[in-house]
Amino acid sequence: MARAPHDVPSPDPSLPTVSGLVVVDKPAGWTSHDVVARMRRLAGTRKVGHAGTLDPMATGVLVVGVEKATRLLTWVVGQDKTYETTLRLGQATVTDDAEGELVAVAEPADVEALTDEAVTAAVARLTGALQQVPAKVSAIKVDGRRAYAQVRAGQDVELAARPVTVSAFDVHRITRTHDDAGRPVLDVEATVSCSTGTYVRALARDLGEALGVGGHLTALRRTRVGALTLEHASTLDELAADVAAGRPLPVTTLERAAAGLFPVRRLTAAEAGDLADGRRIGPSAGDPAEGPLDNEAVTAGLAPDGRLVALLRDRGERGARTAKPVLVFLPGERFPETPGPPAERGQDR
């Protein structure tokens, strides 16, 4: 059971405010906003955000940014993700998961006739580059209103298909069982790795539709966002225990987070100073004589002392390339050529 707000400890005021990413193992029943609200109290700052919403029924990796690390969240959101999931075949719901009301129940004979081979063949067709229609009960806006609000108001919502990539859809177990009303169903346990924007609920729906029996999600646990996994995660109770004991929150520092997201460029003191002032420097990837120019690739620029100065993108035509700062973390800073000890920024996990 979650603690009441007055029972949540606040950080020791003698400790510096941490800045970095905190990987939270989100509990079931909590919204992502609930987790952010709790983290604001534990971190002692309002400057907290999250990267990638998890539905209340889902658990697992929720990446939370504190202080300056909130500026990295846009890039964290875009990382591929991995989920452990259970999909139920034989029933469809309005939300495409177990939270919604049943809208269709397959004939028992149709469910019982499904073979494991038919299920795995349909799963294979939902792997790779797909055009996916998102779940209707979602935060996507249609005509300026959230889709879930329109569905709950009884309106019919049509969402456009979006390109997504399901890089892995591995079935581990297919269990033939019955729901609480004694109706036959198939529970499919699987691991799904996918691009940002993929709805695992929609995969359950589409798998059920492909097999002619309907489907929805009954369990979802996110185990990875980019390079951050459950091994890096702490529960809210563990984080509260750290704070109550006077310890700083365990964070992945800006530098380590950026190094896990992007290629790293070691800067000279002069380059770091130019970037801190918003000026361009020489290109990060060189100036290729031939081949396509990648104007979207992002590089993390680290100062001689190891601090994250800026995120960079190469710009310009062949023969005149420069690296432009797209996000500066240390504006106006000056850097010695000889690296000194990095600033204290809390525990790094």
GROMACS .gro file of C-alpha atoms in nm:
model
  349
    1MET     CA    1   0.000   0.000   0.000
    2ALA     CA    2   0.131   0.347  -0.090
    3ARG     CA    3   0.225   0.575   0.194
    4ALA     CA    4   0.007   0.875   0.270
    5PRO     CA    5   0.169   1.201   0.150
    6HIS     CA    6   0.256   1.315   0.503
    7ASP     CA    7   0.456   0.994   0.556
    8VAL     CA    8   0.687   1.059   0.259
    9PRO     CA    9   1.031   1.174   0.377
   10SER     CA   10   1.202   1.485   0.242
   11PRO     CA   11   1.574   1.498   0.165
   12ASP     CA   12   1.829   1.616   0.421
   13PRO     CA   13   1.865   1.992   0.351
   14SER     CA   14   2.243   1.965   0.401
   15LEU     CA   15   2.272   1.743   0.091
   16PRO     CA   16   2.307   1.902  -0.253
   17THR     CA   17   2.006   1.869  -0.482
   18VAL     CA   18   2.067   1.572  -0.709
   19SER     CA   19   2.050   1.606  -1.085
   20GLY     CA   20   2.018   1.296  -1.297
   21LEU     CA   21   1.793   1.012  -1.402
   22VAL     CA   22   1.623   0.790  -1.145
   23VAL     CA   23   1.493   0.457  -1.272
   24VAL     CA   24   1.177   0.372  -1.080
   25ASP     CA   25   1.016   0.028  -1.073
   26LYS     CA   26   0.660   0.157  -1.104
   27PRO     CA   27   0.404  -0.035  -0.897
   28ALA     CA   28   0.068  -0.148  -1.033
   29GLY     CA   29  -0.220   0.092  -0.975
   30TRP     CA   30  -0.005   0.406  -0.993
   31THR     CA   31  -0.018   0.649  -1.284
   32SER     CA   32   0.308   0.789  -1.416
   33HIS     CA   33   0.194   1.127  -1.281
   34ASP     CA   34   0.153   0.970  -0.933
   35VAL     CA   35   0.517   0.858  -0.949
   36VAL     CA   36   0.636   1.204  -1.052
   37ALA     CA   37   0.442   1.360  -0.763
   38ARG     CA   38   0.606   1.120  -0.517
   39MET     CA   39   0.952   1.182  -0.667
   40ARG     CA   40   0.911   1.558  -0.628
   41ARG     CA   41   0.876   1.507  -0.255
   42LEU     CA   42   1.164   1.259  -0.232
   43ALA     CA   43   1.398   1.474  -0.444
   44GLY     CA   44   1.299   1.800  -0.276
   45THR     CA   45   1.233   1.979  -0.605
   46ARG     CA   46   0.941   2.052  -0.837
   47LYS     CA   47   1.167   2.001  -1.140
   48VAL     CA   48   1.085   1.636  -1.203
   49GLY     CA   49   0.945   1.466  -1.514
   50HIS     CA   50   0.917   1.120  -1.669
   51ALA     CA   51   1.007   0.963  -2.003
   52GLY     CA   52   0.729   0.751  -2.148
   53THR     CA   53   0.394   0.696  -1.978
   54LEU     CA   54   0.304   0.359  -1.831
   55ASP     CA   55  -0.065   0.272  -1.787
   56PRO     CA   56  -0.179   0.223  -1.424
   57MET     CA   57  -0.200  -0.158  -1.462
   58ALA     CA   58   0.158  -0.174  -1.597
   59THR     CA   59   0.469  -0.207  -1.383
   60GLY     CA   60   0.842  -0.173  -1.436
   61VAL     CA   61   1.091   0.076  -1.573
   62LEU     CA   62   0.979   0.439  -1.555
   63VAL     CA   63   1.267   0.678  -1.618
   64VAL     CA   64   1.237   0.993  -1.407
   65GLY     CA   65   1.447   1.304  -1.465
   66VAL     CA   66   1.543   1.534  -1.177
   67GLU     CA   67   1.659   1.894  -1.220
   68LYS     CA   68   1.880   1.939  -1.531
   69ALA     CA   69   1.820   1.578  -1.636
   70THR     CA   70   1.460   1.665  -1.724
   71ARG     CA   71   1.610   1.818  -2.039
   72LEU     CA   72   1.731   1.474  -2.149
   73LEU     CA   73   1.386   1.316  -2.126
   74THR     CA   74   1.291   1.402  -2.484
   75TRP     CA   75   1.573   1.177  -2.604
   76VAL     CA   76   1.501   0.904  -2.349
   77VAL     CA   77   1.139   0.886  -2.470
   78GLY     CA   78   1.264   0.801  -2.819
   79GLN     CA   79   1.458   0.492  -2.707
   80ASP     CA   80   1.347   0.138  -2.788
   81LYS     CA   81   1.172  -0.050  -2.508
   82THR     CA   82   1.127  -0.410  -2.392
   83TYR     CA   83   0.824  -0.556  -2.214
   84GLU     CA   84   0.725  -0.884  -2.051
   85THR     CA   85   0.358  -0.928  -2.127
   86THR     CA   86   0.059  -1.162  -2.117
   87LEU     CA   87  -0.200  -1.140  -2.397
   88ARG     CA   88  -0.540  -1.308  -2.361
   89LEU     CA   89  -0.700  -1.449  -2.675
   90GLY     CA   90  -1.075  -1.507  -2.695
   91GLN     CA   91  -1.200  -1.174  -2.559
   92ALA     CA   92  -1.177  -0.810  -2.666
   93THR     CA   93  -1.218  -0.505  -2.441
   94VAL     CA   94  -1.288  -0.138  -2.507
   95THR     CA   95  -0.940  -0.040  -2.379
   96ASP     CA   96  -0.754  -0.337  -2.535
   97ASP     CA   97  -0.645  -0.435  -2.182
   98ALA     CA   98  -0.791  -0.586  -1.868
   99GLU     CA   99  -0.895  -0.246  -1.733
  100GLY     CA  100  -1.178  -0.210  -1.987
  101GLU     CA  101  -1.519  -0.368  -2.028
  102LEU     CA  102  -1.559  -0.672  -2.250
  103VAL     CA  103  -1.696  -0.580  -2.592
  104ALA     CA  104  -1.667  -0.921  -2.761
  105VAL     CA  105  -1.634  -1.284  -2.651
  106ALA     CA  106  -1.542  -1.554  -2.902
  107GLU     CA  107  -1.734  -1.876  -2.945
  108PRO     CA  108  -1.581  -2.143  -2.720
  109ALA     CA  109  -1.532  -2.376  -3.015
  110ASP     CA  110  -1.331  -2.111  -3.203
  111VAL     CA  111  -1.099  -2.059  -2.907
  112GLU     CA  112  -1.055  -2.431  -2.850
  113ALA     CA  113  -0.975  -2.482  -3.219
  114LEU     CA  114  -0.680  -2.243  -3.209
  115THR     CA  115  -0.347  -2.425  -3.237
  116ASP     CA  116  -0.018  -2.309  -3.092
  117GLU     CA  117   0.119  -2.303  -3.448
  118ALA     CA  118  -0.156  -2.065  -3.560
  119VAL     CA  119  -0.078  -1.831  -3.270
  120THR     CA  120   0.298  -1.823  -3.335
  121ALA     CA  121   0.239  -1.772  -3.709
  122ALA     CA  122   0.015  -1.471  -3.635
  123VAL     CA  123   0.276  -1.336  -3.393
  124ALA     CA  124   0.540  -1.358  -3.666
  125ARG     CA  125   0.322  -1.142  -3.892
  126LEU     CA  126   0.315  -0.876  -3.618
  127THR     CA  127   0.695  -0.859  -3.605
  128GLY     CA  128   0.906  -0.610  -3.799
  129ALA     CA  129   0.804  -0.278  -3.954
  130LEU     CA  130   0.428  -0.230  -3.907
  131GLN     CA  131   0.155   0.026  -3.961
  132GLN     CA  132  -0.019   0.018  -3.623
  133VAL     CA  133  -0.347   0.182  -3.526
  134PRO     CA  134  -0.301   0.298  -3.164
  135ALA     CA  135  -0.538   0.193  -2.888
  136LYS     CA  136  -0.848   0.413  -2.894
  137VAL     CA  137  -0.837   0.470  -2.519
  138SER     CA  138  -0.511   0.663  -2.532
  139ALA     CA  139  -0.383   1.018  -2.483
  140ILE     CA  140  -0.357   1.084  -2.857
  141LYS     CA  141  -0.545   1.399  -2.956
  142VAL     CA  142  -0.817   1.394  -3.223
  143ASP     CA  143  -0.958   1.735  -3.320
  144GLY     CA  144  -0.793   1.885  -3.013
  145ARG     CA  145  -0.938   1.636  -2.762
  146ARG     CA  146  -0.782   1.328  -2.604
  147ALA     CA  147  -0.903   1.007  -2.767
  148TYR     CA  148  -0.979   0.843  -2.430
  149ALA     CA  149  -1.209   1.133  -2.333
  150GLN     CA  150  -1.407   1.095  -2.655
  151VAL     CA  151  -1.438   0.717  -2.616
  152ARG     CA  152  -1.557   0.752  -2.256
  153ALA     CA  153  -1.813   1.007  -2.375
  154GLY     CA  154  -1.955   0.742  -2.607
  155GLN     CA  155  -1.811   0.886  -2.927
  156ASP     CA  156  -1.659   0.678  -3.205
  157VAL     CA  157  -1.292   0.762  -3.259
  158GLU     CA  158  -1.087   0.679  -3.566
  159LEU     CA  159  -0.710   0.693  -3.523
  160ALA     CA  160  -0.467   0.690  -3.813
  161ALA     CA  161  -0.214   0.409  -3.842
  162ARG     CA  162   0.144   0.496  -3.746
  163PRO     CA  163   0.472   0.335  -3.847
  164VAL     CA  164   0.628   0.132  -3.563
  165THR     CA  165   0.886  -0.142  -3.543
  166VAL     CA  166   0.849  -0.458  -3.335
  167SER     CA  167   1.204  -0.591  -3.335
  168ALA     CA  168   1.119  -0.897  -3.122
  169PHE     CA  169   0.792  -1.071  -3.033
  170ASP     CA  170   0.901  -1.391  -2.862
  171VAL     CA  171   0.634  -1.629  -2.729
  172HIS     CA  172   0.743  -1.823  -2.419
  173ARG     CA  173   0.426  -2.003  -2.317
  174ILE     CA  174   0.069  -2.056  -2.438
  175THR     CA  175  -0.172  -2.162  -2.164
  176ARG     CA  176  -0.524  -2.291  -2.228
  177THR     CA  177  -0.739  -2.182  -1.938
  178HIS     CA  178  -1.077  -2.028  -1.848
  179ASP     CA  179  -1.185  -1.685  -1.728
  180ASP     CA  180  -1.383  -1.627  -1.407
  181ALA     CA  181  -1.706  -1.708  -1.591
  182GLY     CA  182  -1.572  -2.042  -1.710
  183ARG     CA  183  -1.523  -1.936  -2.073
  184PRO     CA  184  -1.219  -2.082  -2.257
  185VAL     CA  185  -0.931  -1.844  -2.332
  186LEU     CA  186  -0.565  -1.867  -2.436
  187ASP     CA  187  -0.305  -1.676  -2.237
  188VAL     CA  188   0.008  -1.597  -2.438
  189GLU     CA  189   0.320  -1.498  -2.240
  190ALA     CA  190   0.574  -1.312  -2.450
  191THR     CA  191   0.864  -1.067  -2.459
  192VAL     CA  192   0.819  -0.767  -2.688
  193SER     CA  193   1.093  -0.526  -2.793
  194CYS     CA  194   0.971  -0.231  -2.995
  195SER     CA  195   1.023   0.125  -3.108
  196THR     CA  196   0.885   0.425  -2.927
  197GLY     CA  197   0.517   0.484  -2.997
  198THR     CA  198   0.429   0.115  -3.013
  199TYR     CA  199   0.119   0.015  -2.817
  200VAL     CA  200   0.156  -0.336  -2.675
  201ARG     CA  201  -0.218  -0.323  -2.605
  202ALA     CA  202  -0.272  -0.276  -2.976
  203LEU     CA  203  -0.053  -0.579  -3.049
  204ALA     CA  204  -0.283  -0.788  -2.827
  205ARG     CA  205  -0.588  -0.648  -3.007
  206ASP     CA  206  -0.438  -0.709  -3.352
  207LEU     CA  207  -0.325  -1.061  -3.265
  208GLY     CA  208  -0.678  -1.147  -3.152
  209GLU     CA  209  -0.832  -0.994  -3.463
  210ALA     CA  210  -0.589  -1.180  -3.690
  211LEU     CA  211  -0.695  -1.508  -3.529
  212GLY     CA  212  -1.066  -1.421  -3.537
  213VAL     CA  213  -1.123  -1.446  -3.162
  214GLY     CA  214  -1.038  -1.103  -3.022
  215GLY     CA  215  -0.761  -1.026  -2.776
  216HIS     CA  216  -0.649  -0.794  -2.501
  217LEU     CA  217  -0.360  -0.737  -2.262
  218THR     CA  218  -0.375  -0.878  -1.909
  219ALA     CA  219  -0.023  -0.804  -1.779
  220LEU     CA  220   0.256  -0.567  -1.880
  221ARG     CA  221   0.595  -0.511  -1.722
  222ARG     CA  222   0.848  -0.281  -1.887
  223THR     CA  223   1.198  -0.418  -1.836
  224ARG     CA  224   1.408  -0.182  -2.048
  225VAL     CA  225   1.416   0.173  -2.185
  226GLY     CA  226   1.723   0.212  -2.404
  227ALA     CA  227   2.023   0.110  -2.193
  228LEU     CA  228   1.831   0.145  -1.863
  229THR     CA  229   1.686  -0.177  -1.724
  230LEU     CA  230   1.527  -0.318  -1.410
  231GLU     CA  231   1.882  -0.378  -1.282
  232HIS     CA  232   1.912   0.002  -1.247
  233ALA     CA  233   1.568   0.042  -1.090
  234SER     CA  234   1.454   0.108  -0.734
  235THR     CA  235   1.106   0.080  -0.590
  236LEU     CA  236   0.945   0.389  -0.440
  237ASP     CA  237   0.976   0.231  -0.095
  238GLU     CA  238   1.351   0.176  -0.149
  239LEU     CA  239   1.393   0.537  -0.259
  240ALA     CA  240   1.196   0.657   0.043
  241ALA     CA  241   1.420   0.447   0.270
  242ASP     CA  242   1.730   0.611   0.117
  243VAL     CA  243   1.591   0.958   0.180
  244ALA     CA  244   1.471   0.872   0.532
  245ALA     CA  245   1.822   0.748   0.615
  246GLY     CA  246   1.977   1.075   0.495
  247ARG     CA  247   2.127   0.925   0.180
  248PRO     CA  248   2.109   1.098  -0.159
  249LEU     CA  249   1.882   0.947  -0.421
  250PRO     CA  250   2.062   0.693  -0.643
  251VAL     CA  251   2.084   0.861  -0.982
  252THR     CA  252   2.238   0.800  -1.319
  253THR     CA  253   2.429   1.125  -1.367
  254LEU     CA  254   2.384   1.347  -1.670
  255GLU     CA  255   2.719   1.232  -1.803
  256ARG     CA  256   2.650   0.860  -1.776
  257ALA     CA  257   2.295   0.901  -1.903
  258ALA     CA  258   2.413   1.093  -2.208
  259ALA     CA  259   2.689   0.839  -2.273
  260GLY     CA  260   2.426   0.565  -2.274
  261LEU     CA  261   2.211   0.754  -2.523
  262PHE     CA  262   2.463   0.903  -2.767
  263PRO     CA  263   2.819   0.873  -2.896
  264VAL     CA  264   3.056   1.071  -2.673
  265ARG     CA  265   3.289   1.346  -2.792
  266ARG     CA  266   3.574   1.449  -2.560
  267LEU     CA  267   3.611   1.824  -2.590
  268THR     CA  268   3.908   2.053  -2.543
  269ALA     CA  269   3.867   2.336  -2.295
  270ALA     CA  270   3.834   2.582  -2.585
  271GLU     CA  271   3.567   2.372  -2.756
  272ALA     CA  272   3.377   2.332  -2.430
  273GLY     CA  273   3.386   2.707  -2.373
  274ASP     CA  274   3.260   2.779  -2.724
  275LEU     CA  275   2.970   2.539  -2.680
  276ALA     CA  276   2.887   2.685  -2.339
  277ASP     CA  277   2.853   3.021  -2.516
  278GLY     CA  278   2.633   2.870  -2.786
  279ARG     CA  279   2.898   2.881  -3.060
  280ARG     CA  280   2.964   2.609  -3.318
  281ILE     CA  281   3.280   2.400  -3.326
  282GLY     CA  282   3.434   2.156  -3.572
  283PRO     CA  283   3.216   1.861  -3.681
  284SER     CA  284   3.183   1.562  -3.451
  285ALA     CA  285   3.176   1.299  -3.726
  286GLY     CA  286   3.433   1.457  -3.955
  287ASP     CA  287   3.344   1.569  -4.306
  288PRO     CA  288   3.289   1.262  -4.525
  289ALA     CA  289   3.407   1.286  -4.884
  290GLU     CA  290   3.116   1.074  -5.000
  291GLY     CA  291   2.804   0.903  -4.870
  292PRO     CA  292   2.498   1.058  -4.704
  293LEU     CA  293   2.532   1.333  -4.447
  294ASP     CA  294   2.351   1.259  -4.121
  295ASN     CA  295   2.206   1.585  -3.991
  296GLU     CA  296   1.999   1.414  -3.720
  297ALA     CA  297   2.270   1.226  -3.530
  298VAL     CA  298   2.329   1.361  -3.179
  299THR     CA  299   2.662   1.356  -2.992
  300ALA     CA  300   2.724   1.421  -2.621
  301GLY     CA  301   3.005   1.671  -2.568
  302LEU     CA  302   3.201   1.617  -2.244
  303ALA     CA  303   3.441   1.875  -2.098
  304PRO     CA  304   3.798   1.784  -1.994
  305ASP     CA  305   3.669   1.740  -1.636
  306GLY     CA  306   3.402   1.494  -1.755
  307ARG     CA  307   3.097   1.717  -1.721
  308LEU     CA  308   2.827   1.721  -1.989
  309VAL     CA  309   2.851   2.054  -2.170
  310ALA     CA  310   2.605   2.012  -2.454
  311LEU     CA  311   2.435   1.787  -2.704
  312LEU     CA  312   2.554   1.851  -3.059
  313ARG     CA  313   2.438   1.796  -3.416
  314ASP     CA  314   2.655   1.830  -3.724
  315ARG     CA  315   2.523   2.085  -3.970
  316GLY     CA  316   2.618   2.224  -4.310
  317GLU     CA  317   2.708   2.091  -4.651
  318ARG     CA  318   3.004   1.869  -4.739
  319GLY     CA  319   3.327   2.064  -4.702
  320ALA     CA  320   3.176   2.315  -4.459
  321ARG     CA  321   3.050   2.102  -4.167
  322THR     CA  322   3.030   2.230  -3.811
  323ALA     CA  323   2.886   2.094  -3.487
  324LYS     CA  324   2.601   2.302  -3.348
  325PRO     CA  325   2.490   2.286  -2.983
  326VAL     CA  326   2.124   2.185  -2.967
  327LEU     CA  327   2.105   2.172  -2.588
  328VAL     CA  328   2.355   2.345  -2.354
  329PHE     CA  329   2.380   2.226  -1.994
  330LEU     CA  330   2.657   2.457  -1.866
  331PRO     CA  331   2.588   2.799  -2.021
  332GLY     CA  332   2.867   3.053  -1.976
  333GLU     CA  333   3.100   2.803  -1.802
  334ARG     CA  334   3.480   2.812  -1.842
  335PHE     CA  335   3.690   2.495  -1.834
  336PRO     CA  336   4.052   2.426  -1.739
  337GLU     CA  337   4.262   2.221  -1.979
  338THR     CA  338   4.373   1.993  -1.696
  339PRO     CA  339   4.079   1.783  -1.571
  340GLY     CA  340   3.991   1.831  -1.209
  341PRO     CA  341   3.773   1.612  -0.987
  342PRO     CA  342   3.412   1.603  -1.110
  343ALA     CA  343   3.156   1.785  -0.904
  344GLU     CA  344   2.968   1.582  -0.645
  345ARG     CA  345   2.627   1.491  -0.789
  346GLY     CA  346   2.485   1.220  -0.563
  347GLN     CA  347   2.519   0.844  -0.584
  348ASP     CA  348   2.560   0.709  -0.935
  349ARG     CA  349   2.404   0.373  -0.998
   0.00000   0.00000   0.00000
